[in-house]
């Protein structure tokens, strides 16, 4: 059988820099809680949320720490982030450069 060249799917694109993991998802308000595990994240960053059945990119428009709007967050912090689509606990957050 001949090897056919497959069209490049988003899955094969580099994921970017791993910065955190989703710990909660609130479906009604479409907000995730993300534990920042590495590096930092700021408003305006382009991020990719990726997991078993999740894969989408979006720009960080706003984020909160304990219900207070913040411009950035760093490793060890928990942030609330409004998401464009459904995400699941355990999904990873990657920062695209």
PDB file of N, CA and C in Angstrom, residues 40-48 57-63 70-73 79 81-82 94-97:
ATOM      1  N   UNK A  40       4.459  31.762  33.236  1.00  0.00           N
ATOM      2  CA  UNK A  40       3.421  32.724  33.575  1.00  0.00           C
ATOM      3  C   UNK A  40       2.492  32.918  32.396  1.00  0.00           C
ATOM      4  N   UNK A  41       1.411  33.661  32.646  1.00  0.00           N
ATOM      5  CA  UNK A  41       0.424  33.921  31.607  1.00  0.00           C
ATOM      6  C   UNK A  41      -0.100  35.333  31.823  1.00  0.00           C
ATOM      7  N   UNK A  42      -0.425  36.005  30.740  1.00  0.00           N
ATOM      8  CA  UNK A  42      -0.882  37.388  30.848  1.00  0.00           C
ATOM      9  C   UNK A  42      -2.031  37.643  29.889  1.00  0.00           C
ATOM     10  N   UNK A  43      -2.821  38.674  30.196  1.00  0.00           N
ATOM     11  CA  UNK A  43      -3.896  39.087  29.297  1.00  0.00           C
ATOM     12  C   UNK A  43      -3.273  39.431  27.947  1.00  0.00           C
ATOM     13  N   UNK A  44      -3.886  38.940  26.878  1.00  0.00           N
ATOM     14  CA  UNK A  44      -3.360  39.179  25.542  1.00  0.00           C
ATOM     15  C   UNK A  44      -2.602  37.981  24.988  1.00  0.00           C
ATOM     16  N   UNK A  45      -2.210  37.058  25.875  1.00  0.00           N
ATOM     17  CA  UNK A  45      -1.533  35.846  25.414  1.00  0.00           C
ATOM     18  C   UNK A  45      -2.483  34.976  24.608  1.00  0.00           C
ATOM     19  N   UNK A  46      -1.951  34.295  23.617  1.00  0.00           N
ATOM     20  CA  UNK A  46      -2.733  33.319  22.870  1.00  0.00           C
ATOM     21  C   UNK A  46      -2.459  31.963  23.495  1.00  0.00           C
ATOM     22  N   UNK A  47      -3.520  31.242  23.823  1.00  0.00           N
ATOM     23  CA  UNK A  47      -3.365  29.963  24.513  1.00  0.00           C
ATOM     24  C   UNK A  47      -4.100  28.851  23.777  1.00  0.00           C
ATOM     25  N   UNK A  48      -3.665  27.641  24.030  1.00  0.00           N
ATOM     26  CA  UNK A  48      -4.325  26.459  23.486  1.00  0.00           C
ATOM     27  C   UNK A  48      -4.698  25.549  24.638  1.00  0.00           C
ATOM     28  N   UNK A  57      -7.939  27.021  20.488  1.00  0.00           N
ATOM     29  CA  UNK A  57      -7.067  28.126  20.868  1.00  0.00           C
ATOM     30  C   UNK A  57      -7.920  29.369  21.077  1.00  0.00           C
ATOM     31  N   UNK A  58      -7.457  30.252  21.909  1.00  0.00           N
ATOM     32  CA  UNK A  58      -8.142  31.515  22.142  1.00  0.00           C
ATOM     33  C   UNK A  58      -7.153  32.513  22.723  1.00  0.00           C
ATOM     34  N   UNK A  59      -7.559  33.770  22.731  1.00  0.00           N
ATOM     35  CA  UNK A  59      -6.741  34.806  23.350  1.00  0.00           C
ATOM     36  C   UNK A  59      -7.275  35.055  24.750  1.00  0.00           C
ATOM     37  N   UNK A  60      -6.384  35.253  25.697  1.00  0.00           N
ATOM     38  CA  UNK A  60      -6.788  35.553  27.076  1.00  0.00           C
ATOM     39  C   UNK A  60      -7.295  36.996  27.103  1.00  0.00           C
ATOM     40  N   UNK A  61      -8.600  37.158  27.294  1.00  0.00           N
ATOM     41  CA  UNK A  61      -9.198  38.501  27.333  1.00  0.00           C
ATOM     42  C   UNK A  61      -9.163  39.078  28.743  1.00  0.00           C
ATOM     43  N   UNK A  62      -9.402  38.202  29.720  1.00  0.00           N
ATOM     44  CA  UNK A  62      -9.342  38.627  31.122  1.00  0.00           C
ATOM     45  C   UNK A  62      -9.180  37.389  31.975  1.00  0.00           C
ATOM     46  N   UNK A  63      -8.644  37.586  33.154  1.00  0.00           N
ATOM     47  CA  UNK A  63      -8.554  36.478  34.097  1.00  0.00           C
ATOM     48  C   UNK A  63      -8.644  37.019  35.507  1.00  0.00           C
ATOM     49  N   UNK A  70      -7.016  40.361  37.169  1.00  0.00           N
ATOM     50  CA  UNK A  70      -5.563  40.531  37.158  1.00  0.00           C
ATOM     51  C   UNK A  70      -5.072  40.563  35.716  1.00  0.00           C
ATOM     52  N   UNK A  71      -3.913  41.161  35.516  1.00  0.00           N
ATOM     53  CA  UNK A  71      -3.321  41.258  34.175  1.00  0.00           C
ATOM     54  C   UNK A  71      -2.428  40.055  33.876  1.00  0.00           C
ATOM     55  N   UNK A  72      -1.884  39.444  34.932  1.00  0.00           N
ATOM     56  CA  UNK A  72      -1.006  38.300  34.714  1.00  0.00           C
ATOM     57  C   UNK A  72      -1.002  37.393  35.937  1.00  0.00           C
ATOM     58  N   UNK A  73      -0.523  36.180  35.736  1.00  0.00           N
ATOM     59  CA  UNK A  73      -0.417  35.217  36.834  1.00  0.00           C
ATOM     60  C   UNK A  73       0.840  34.401  36.605  1.00  0.00           C
ATOM     61  N   UNK A  79      -5.997  30.578  38.607  1.00  0.00           N
ATOM     62  CA  UNK A  79      -6.715  31.655  37.923  1.00  0.00           C
ATOM     63  C   UNK A  79      -8.050  31.156  37.375  1.00  0.00           C
ATOM     64  N   UNK A  81     -10.547  31.637  34.210  1.00  0.00           N
ATOM     65  CA  UNK A  81     -10.438  32.076  32.823  1.00  0.00           C
ATOM     66  C   UNK A  81     -11.700  31.716  32.059  1.00  0.00           C
ATOM     67  N   UNK A  82     -12.264  32.711  31.390  1.00  0.00           N
ATOM     68  CA  UNK A  82     -13.444  32.455  30.558  1.00  0.00           C
ATOM     69  C   UNK A  82     -12.971  31.750  29.294  1.00  0.00           C
ATOM     70  N   UNK A  94      -1.613  25.567  27.226  1.00  0.00           N
ATOM     71  CA  UNK A  94      -0.319  25.858  26.620  1.00  0.00           C
ATOM     72  C   UNK A  94      -0.324  27.288  26.135  1.00  0.00           C
ATOM     73  N   UNK A  95       0.804  27.961  26.289  1.00  0.00           N
ATOM     74  CA  UNK A  95       0.936  29.327  25.788  1.00  0.00           C
ATOM     75  C   UNK A  95       1.590  29.268  24.419  1.00  0.00           C
ATOM     76  N   UNK A  96       0.936  29.873  23.434  1.00  0.00           N
ATOM     77  CA  UNK A  96       1.487  29.865  22.079  1.00  0.00           C
ATOM     78  C   UNK A  96       2.379  31.076  21.894  1.00  0.00           C
ATOM     79  N   UNK A  97       3.498  30.872  21.242  1.00  0.00           N
ATOM     80  CA  UNK A  97       4.431  31.992  21.061  1.00  0.00           C
ATOM     81  C   UNK A  97       4.389  32.492  19.632  1.00  0.00           C
TER      82      UNK A  97
END
